[in-house]
Amino acid sequence: MGQGKFSLRSSAFPAFPWYPVAKSQLRPGLTLIATPIGNAGDITLRALDALRDADVIAAEDTRVARRLMDIHGVSLEGRPLIPYHDHNAASALPRLLELLHGGARVVFLSDAGTPMVADPGYRLARAVLAEDIPLGATPGPCAAIMALTLSGLPSDRFTFAGFPPNRREARRSFLRDLADIPTTLILYESPKRLAASLADMAEVFGTREAAVARELTKMFEETRRGTLESLAAIYAEEGAPKGEVVVVVGPPPPAEPAGEADVDAALRGALETMTTKDAARTVATALSLPRKTVYERALALRGE
Ligand code: SAM
């Protein structure tokens, strides 16, 4: 693959799979911009271009957006900077939609990371799609993905579960709903609830590998790995850590293969109300066994 001749200007970079992108990709419509999760350097060249080229900038917190723009030398130059968050959506959304219908190039950024990942943006994106306004995004940092990347836990399938509820009973019930999902789990948690939450996970999920990723991309970044029990004990002893945390939990261990006695018990129950074929199919699916083997055993039991 040729290296091509391109400068560090984002617009001159080829997009995957290596074709050049014309200057100013930003089109009329809404573009969701991912921003750094700590280190201001983690913003893409395309995100900066979008911030420069936008007609209107909408932000979860306009002061945070201003600061990021200042760091990167993007000036506002009289463009509207509109606050948009969960509490003002009722008034801000119609205003943004009106601007979008007028053909404006509007960008939206949340305080940190990818909009809509435990952050505002969902209602805005839905409203935009419902009104046939183009929706785009400049991808970038996301704490969940960085924590998964550092966790050393299986990454072929994962479930992002957001923040567990604060109250213990609600949290346990939330965790019980996640317990059987056969993937790695990623959860956001507040540092002050971390120890209690890890203890609940240890109780509800049993022994599983896990990782706590803290202060990602920042000066005191660290990732601790261990079982849920060991991590819960560490944070119970040390107290709430400083900064922001993500918890990553490995998938449940594979279920023990069903033994002959289990198959017979399940088949006897099923044969009381089902045909041999249906009983075999139901039990084979439930126990993840080959249908033919279970059918043969069902025939034998029917004949007894
Ligand atoms: N939209 C963001 C993203 O893409 O990751 C998430 C925003 S959510 C309101 C904030 C939570 O994300 C924090 O409580 C923490 O669980 C996680 N988080 C964000 N930045 C982090 C960082 N630098 N280190 C660890 N966790 C972080």
Short mmCIF file of C-alpha atoms and ligand atoms in Angstrom, two decimals:
data_model
loop_
_atom_site.label_atom_id
_atom_site.label_comp_id
_atom_site.label_asym_id
_atom_site.label_seq_id
_atom_site.Cartn_x
_atom_site.Cartn_y
_atom_site.Cartn_z
CA MET A 1 0.00 0.00 0.00
CA GLY A 2 1.55 3.31 -1.02
CA GLN A 3 2.15 5.85 1.73
CA GLY A 4 0.70 8.65 -0.39
CA LYS A 5 1.64 12.25 0.16
CA PHE A 6 -0.43 13.85 2.81
CA SER A 7 0.25 16.45 5.45
CA LEU A 8 -1.01 16.33 9.02
CA ARG A 9 -4.13 18.26 8.04
CA SER A 10 -6.99 15.92 8.70
CA SER A 11 -8.66 16.77 5.45
CA ALA A 12 -5.59 15.52 3.62
CA PHE A 13 -5.67 12.13 5.34
CA PRO A 14 -7.01 9.25 3.34
CA ALA A 15 -10.05 7.59 4.90
CA PHE A 16 -10.12 3.81 5.26
CA PRO A 17 -9.48 2.08 2.96
CA TRP A 18 -7.12 4.76 1.78
CA TYR A 19 -8.97 7.13 -0.42
CA PRO A 20 -8.51 10.86 -0.06
CA VAL A 21 -11.15 12.94 1.67
CA ALA A 22 -12.05 16.30 0.21
CA LYS A 23 -11.65 19.35 2.46
CA SER A 24 -14.55 20.08 4.76
CA GLN A 25 -16.45 16.89 5.00
CA LEU A 26 -18.96 18.53 7.26
CA ARG A 27 -22.36 18.45 5.62
CA PRO A 28 -25.61 20.11 6.61
CA GLY A 29 -27.21 18.10 9.40
CA LEU A 30 -26.19 16.98 12.86
CA THR A 31 -22.69 15.63 13.55
CA LEU A 32 -21.99 14.01 16.92
CA ILE A 33 -18.40 14.65 17.97
CA ALA A 34 -16.45 12.40 20.31
CA THR A 35 -14.15 14.36 22.64
CA PRO A 36 -11.30 13.43 25.03
CA ILE A 37 -12.03 11.50 28.26
CA GLY A 38 -9.18 13.19 30.09
CA ASN A 39 -6.18 13.90 27.91
CA ALA A 40 -7.01 16.87 25.70
CA GLY A 41 -4.74 15.45 23.01
CA ASP A 42 -7.22 12.65 22.33
CA ILE A 43 -9.32 14.51 19.82
CA THR A 44 -9.29 13.55 16.19
CA LEU A 45 -8.28 15.82 13.35
CA ARG A 46 -11.72 15.34 11.82
CA ALA A 47 -13.40 16.39 15.09
CA LEU A 48 -11.34 19.61 15.09
CA ASP A 49 -12.23 20.25 11.45
CA ALA A 50 -15.90 19.71 12.28
CA LEU A 51 -15.66 22.16 15.20
CA ARG A 52 -14.01 24.72 12.92
CA ASP A 53 -16.48 24.27 10.07
CA ALA A 54 -19.76 24.01 11.99
CA ASP A 55 -22.31 26.80 11.70
CA VAL A 56 -23.70 25.98 15.15
CA ILE A 57 -22.07 24.23 18.11
CA ALA A 58 -24.31 22.49 20.64
CA ALA A 59 -22.71 21.22 23.82
CA GLU A 60 -23.70 19.46 27.04
CA ASP A 61 -21.75 22.15 28.91
CA THR A 62 -20.76 25.17 26.86
CA ARG A 63 -17.88 26.04 29.23
CA VAL A 64 -16.32 22.59 28.73
CA ALA A 65 -16.71 22.95 24.96
CA ARG A 66 -15.14 26.43 25.02
CA ARG A 67 -12.18 25.14 27.01
CA LEU A 68 -11.57 22.29 24.58
CA MET A 69 -11.82 24.67 21.63
CA ASP A 70 -9.42 27.11 23.31
CA ILE A 71 -6.86 24.37 23.91
CA HIS A 72 -6.96 23.49 20.23
CA GLY A 73 -7.10 27.02 18.92
CA VAL A 74 -10.60 26.80 17.47
CA SER A 75 -12.33 30.14 17.88
CA LEU A 76 -16.05 30.62 18.08
CA GLU A 77 -16.09 33.62 15.73
CA GLY A 78 -19.61 34.67 16.58
CA ARG A 79 -21.16 31.28 15.91
CA PRO A 80 -23.99 30.20 18.21
CA LEU A 81 -22.88 27.95 21.10
CA ILE A 82 -26.05 26.34 22.43
CA PRO A 83 -26.34 24.31 25.63
CA TYR A 84 -28.11 21.00 25.10
CA HIS A 85 -28.57 18.46 27.90
CA ASP A 86 -31.22 16.26 29.44
CA HIS A 87 -32.75 19.09 31.46
CA ASN A 88 -33.19 21.69 28.74
CA ALA A 89 -34.05 19.38 25.83
CA ALA A 90 -37.67 20.57 25.78
CA SER A 91 -36.61 24.10 24.79
CA ALA A 92 -33.21 23.46 23.12
CA LEU A 93 -34.37 20.65 20.83
CA PRO A 94 -36.94 22.70 18.83
CA ARG A 95 -34.37 25.47 18.39
CA LEU A 96 -31.73 23.06 17.09
CA LEU A 97 -34.24 21.37 14.78
CA GLU A 98 -35.21 24.74 13.34
CA LEU A 99 -31.57 25.55 12.60
CA LEU A 100 -31.07 22.10 11.07
CA HIS A 101 -34.15 22.48 8.88
CA GLY A 102 -32.65 25.76 7.71
CA GLY A 103 -29.64 23.80 6.40
CA ALA A 104 -27.20 24.50 9.27
CA ARG A 105 -24.23 22.27 9.97
CA VAL A 106 -24.69 21.59 13.67
CA VAL A 107 -22.19 19.68 15.81
CA PHE A 108 -22.97 18.30 19.26
CA LEU A 109 -20.41 17.34 21.88
CA SER A 110 -20.90 16.02 25.39
CA ASP A 111 -18.48 16.79 28.23
CA ALA A 112 -16.25 13.79 27.64
CA GLY A 113 -16.05 10.84 25.30
CA THR A 114 -18.71 9.66 22.89
CA PRO A 115 -22.11 11.39 23.00
CA MET A 116 -24.97 9.02 23.87
CA VAL A 117 -22.70 6.58 25.74
CA ALA A 118 -24.09 7.34 29.22
CA ASP A 119 -24.32 10.93 27.99
CA PRO A 120 -26.88 13.18 26.28
CA GLY A 121 -27.53 13.02 22.55
CA TYR A 122 -30.01 10.18 22.15
CA ARG A 123 -33.17 12.31 21.99
CA LEU A 124 -31.49 14.75 19.67
CA ALA A 125 -30.31 12.00 17.32
CA ARG A 126 -33.76 10.34 17.33
CA ALA A 127 -35.48 13.65 16.59
CA VAL A 128 -33.06 14.38 13.75
CA LEU A 129 -33.63 10.95 12.17
CA ALA A 130 -37.39 11.24 12.60
CA GLU A 131 -37.29 14.48 10.58
CA ASP A 132 -35.07 13.04 7.84
CA ILE A 133 -32.17 15.30 8.71
CA PRO A 134 -28.75 13.76 7.99
CA LEU A 135 -26.91 12.37 11.03
CA GLY A 136 -23.13 11.94 11.12
CA ALA A 137 -20.41 11.40 13.71
CA THR A 138 -16.69 11.78 14.20
CA PRO A 139 -15.70 8.72 16.24
CA GLY A 140 -13.19 8.86 19.07
CA PRO A 141 -12.59 8.21 22.77
CA CYS A 142 -14.97 6.16 24.88
CA ALA A 143 -14.08 5.09 28.45
CA ALA A 144 -15.94 1.78 28.08
CA ILE A 145 -13.90 0.75 25.05
CA MET A 146 -10.60 1.88 26.52
CA ALA A 147 -11.31 -0.04 29.75
CA LEU A 148 -12.18 -3.15 27.74
CA THR A 149 -8.97 -2.72 25.74
CA LEU A 150 -6.88 -2.61 28.92
CA SER A 151 -8.79 -5.24 30.89
CA GLY A 152 -7.25 -8.34 29.32
CA LEU A 153 -10.75 -9.87 29.38
CA PRO A 154 -12.51 -11.49 26.39
CA SER A 155 -13.38 -8.80 23.88
CA ASP A 156 -15.03 -10.87 21.15
CA ARG A 157 -18.45 -10.19 22.70
CA PHE A 158 -19.22 -7.58 25.32
CA THR A 159 -22.22 -5.85 26.87
CA PHE A 160 -22.16 -2.23 27.98
CA ALA A 161 -24.53 -1.96 30.93
CA GLY A 162 -24.16 1.73 31.86
CA PHE A 163 -24.36 2.79 35.52
CA PRO A 164 -25.82 0.34 38.07
CA PRO A 165 -28.53 1.89 40.27
CA ASN A 166 -27.29 3.59 43.44
CA ARG A 167 -29.49 1.78 45.93
CA ARG A 168 -28.41 -1.67 47.00
CA GLU A 169 -31.60 -3.65 46.35
CA ALA A 170 -32.12 -2.05 42.95
CA ARG A 171 -28.46 -2.63 42.12
CA ARG A 172 -28.64 -6.32 43.00
CA SER A 173 -31.74 -6.80 40.94
CA PHE A 174 -30.04 -4.99 38.02
CA LEU A 175 -26.99 -7.27 38.41
CA ARG A 176 -29.16 -10.41 38.56
CA ASP A 177 -30.56 -9.44 35.14
CA LEU A 178 -27.00 -9.34 33.78
CA ALA A 179 -25.74 -12.51 35.47
CA ASP A 180 -26.46 -14.97 32.67
CA ILE A 181 -25.32 -12.85 29.75
CA PRO A 182 -22.49 -14.90 28.19
CA THR A 183 -20.27 -11.92 27.38
CA THR A 184 -17.84 -9.61 29.12
CA LEU A 185 -19.72 -6.81 30.92
CA ILE A 186 -18.69 -3.17 31.07
CA LEU A 187 -20.15 -0.90 33.77
CA TYR A 188 -19.61 2.71 34.73
CA GLU A 189 -19.57 3.36 38.47
CA SER A 190 -18.96 6.24 40.82
CA PRO A 191 -15.80 5.84 42.92
CA LYS A 192 -17.72 6.22 46.16
CA ARG A 193 -19.95 3.23 45.35
CA LEU A 194 -17.17 1.14 43.79
CA ALA A 195 -16.42 -1.14 46.77
CA ALA A 196 -20.10 -1.83 47.52
CA SER A 197 -20.86 -2.40 43.86
CA LEU A 198 -17.93 -4.83 43.43
CA ALA A 199 -19.05 -6.71 46.55
CA ASP A 200 -22.57 -7.04 45.12
CA MET A 201 -21.14 -8.21 41.79
CA ALA A 202 -19.02 -10.84 43.59
CA GLU A 203 -22.13 -12.06 45.39
CA VAL A 204 -24.46 -12.07 42.37
CA PHE A 205 -22.00 -13.17 39.65
CA GLY A 206 -19.82 -15.50 41.77
CA THR A 207 -16.11 -15.83 41.09
CA ARG A 208 -15.22 -14.02 37.90
CA GLU A 209 -12.20 -12.20 36.59
CA ALA A 210 -12.58 -8.44 36.50
CA ALA A 211 -10.72 -5.18 36.03
CA VAL A 212 -11.15 -1.67 37.41
CA ALA A 213 -9.83 0.99 35.05
CA ARG A 214 -9.37 4.40 36.67
CA GLU A 215 -8.45 7.89 35.44
CA LEU A 216 -8.03 6.69 31.88
CA THR A 217 -5.74 8.85 29.72
CA LYS A 218 -4.96 11.03 32.76
CA MET A 219 -1.88 11.42 34.96
CA PHE A 220 -2.87 8.75 37.50
CA GLU A 221 -4.27 6.21 35.08
CA GLU A 222 -4.24 2.66 36.43
CA THR A 223 -5.93 -0.66 35.73
CA ARG A 224 -6.26 -3.24 38.48
CA ARG A 225 -7.10 -6.80 37.58
CA GLY A 226 -8.23 -9.68 39.78
CA THR A 227 -11.32 -11.58 40.82
CA LEU A 228 -14.39 -9.59 41.80
CA GLU A 229 -13.88 -10.71 45.42
CA SER A 230 -10.25 -9.56 45.51
CA LEU A 231 -11.02 -6.19 43.92
CA ALA A 232 -13.97 -5.66 46.28
CA ALA A 233 -11.67 -6.38 49.24
CA ILE A 234 -8.99 -3.97 47.97
CA TYR A 235 -11.39 -1.06 47.55
CA ALA A 236 -13.21 -1.82 50.82
CA GLU A 237 -9.86 -1.58 52.57
CA GLU A 238 -8.48 1.45 50.69
CA GLY A 239 -11.70 3.44 50.52
CA ALA A 240 -13.10 5.25 47.50
CA PRO A 241 -10.44 5.87 44.85
CA LYS A 242 -10.01 9.33 43.35
CA GLY A 243 -11.26 10.06 39.85
CA GLU A 244 -13.46 8.17 37.43
CA VAL A 245 -13.75 4.40 37.12
CA VAL A 246 -14.97 1.72 34.76
CA VAL A 247 -15.57 -1.88 35.89
CA VAL A 248 -15.07 -4.71 33.40
CA VAL A 249 -16.27 -8.20 34.36
CA GLY A 250 -15.35 -11.37 32.51
CA PRO A 251 -18.10 -13.66 31.16
CA PRO A 252 -19.61 -16.44 33.30
CA PRO A 253 -17.75 -19.77 33.14
CA PRO A 254 -19.21 -22.16 30.55
CA ALA A 255 -21.98 -24.30 32.04
CA GLU A 256 -21.01 -27.88 32.96
CA PRO A 257 -22.19 -30.24 30.22
CA ALA A 258 -25.40 -31.98 31.29
CA GLY A 259 -24.93 -35.54 32.58
CA GLU A 260 -27.13 -38.57 31.71
CA ALA A 261 -29.19 -38.15 34.88
CA ASP A 262 -29.95 -34.50 34.00
CA VAL A 263 -31.02 -35.48 30.48
CA ASP A 264 -33.26 -38.27 31.77
CA ALA A 265 -34.87 -36.05 34.40
CA ALA A 266 -35.55 -33.30 31.86
CA LEU A 267 -36.91 -35.78 29.30
CA ARG A 268 -39.19 -37.54 31.79
CA GLY A 269 -40.72 -34.19 32.72
CA ALA A 270 -41.13 -33.12 29.10
CA LEU A 271 -42.57 -36.49 27.97
CA GLU A 272 -45.45 -36.11 30.40
CA THR A 273 -46.95 -33.34 28.27
CA MET A 274 -45.19 -33.44 24.90
CA THR A 275 -44.73 -35.75 21.95
CA THR A 276 -41.40 -37.59 21.84
CA LYS A 277 -40.17 -35.32 19.08
CA ASP A 278 -41.14 -32.09 20.85
CA ALA A 279 -39.74 -33.29 24.17
CA ALA A 280 -36.42 -34.18 22.49
CA ARG A 281 -36.25 -30.84 20.72
CA THR A 282 -37.06 -28.84 23.87
CA VAL A 283 -34.57 -30.71 26.05
CA ALA A 284 -31.83 -30.67 23.41
CA THR A 285 -32.16 -26.89 23.08
CA ALA A 286 -32.33 -26.30 26.83
CA LEU A 287 -29.25 -28.44 27.54
CA SER A 288 -27.35 -27.54 24.33
CA LEU A 289 -27.12 -31.20 23.26
CA PRO A 290 -27.39 -32.81 19.82
CA ARG A 291 -31.05 -33.34 18.98
CA LYS A 292 -30.51 -36.82 17.51
CA THR A 293 -28.88 -38.18 20.70
CA VAL A 294 -31.61 -36.73 22.90
CA TYR A 295 -34.33 -38.06 20.55
CA GLU A 296 -32.89 -41.58 20.76
CA ARG A 297 -32.85 -41.38 24.55
CA ALA A 298 -36.44 -40.02 24.54
CA LEU A 299 -37.55 -43.00 22.42
CA ALA A 300 -35.92 -45.37 24.89
CA LEU A 301 -37.58 -43.69 27.87
CA ARG A 302 -40.98 -43.67 26.09
CA GLY A 303 -40.59 -47.42 25.57
CA GLU A 304 -39.82 -48.13 29.23
N1 SAM B 1 -19.57 9.50 27.18
C1 SAM B 1 -18.52 9.00 28.04
C2 SAM B 1 -17.76 7.91 27.29
O1 SAM B 1 -17.79 7.85 26.07
O2 SAM B 1 -17.09 7.11 27.94
C3 SAM B 1 -19.06 8.55 29.37
C4 SAM B 1 -19.71 9.64 30.16
S1 SAM B 1 -20.38 9.12 31.68
C5 SAM B 1 -21.33 10.51 32.16
C6 SAM B 1 -19.06 9.28 32.79
C7 SAM B 1 -18.54 7.94 33.28
O3 SAM B 1 -17.68 7.38 32.28
C8 SAM B 1 -17.67 8.03 34.53
O4 SAM B 1 -18.46 7.97 35.69
C9 SAM B 1 -16.79 6.81 34.40
O5 SAM B 1 -17.47 5.64 34.79
C10 SAM B 1 -16.57 6.77 32.88
N2 SAM B 1 -15.38 7.55 32.52
C11 SAM B 1 -15.35 8.68 31.78
N3 SAM B 1 -14.08 9.12 31.65
C12 SAM B 1 -13.29 8.26 32.32
C13 SAM B 1 -11.89 8.16 32.56
N4 SAM B 1 -11.04 9.06 32.08
N5 SAM B 1 -11.43 7.11 33.30
C14 SAM B 1 -12.27 6.19 33.78
N6 SAM B 1 -13.61 6.24 33.59
C15 SAM B 1 -14.12 7.25 32.88
#
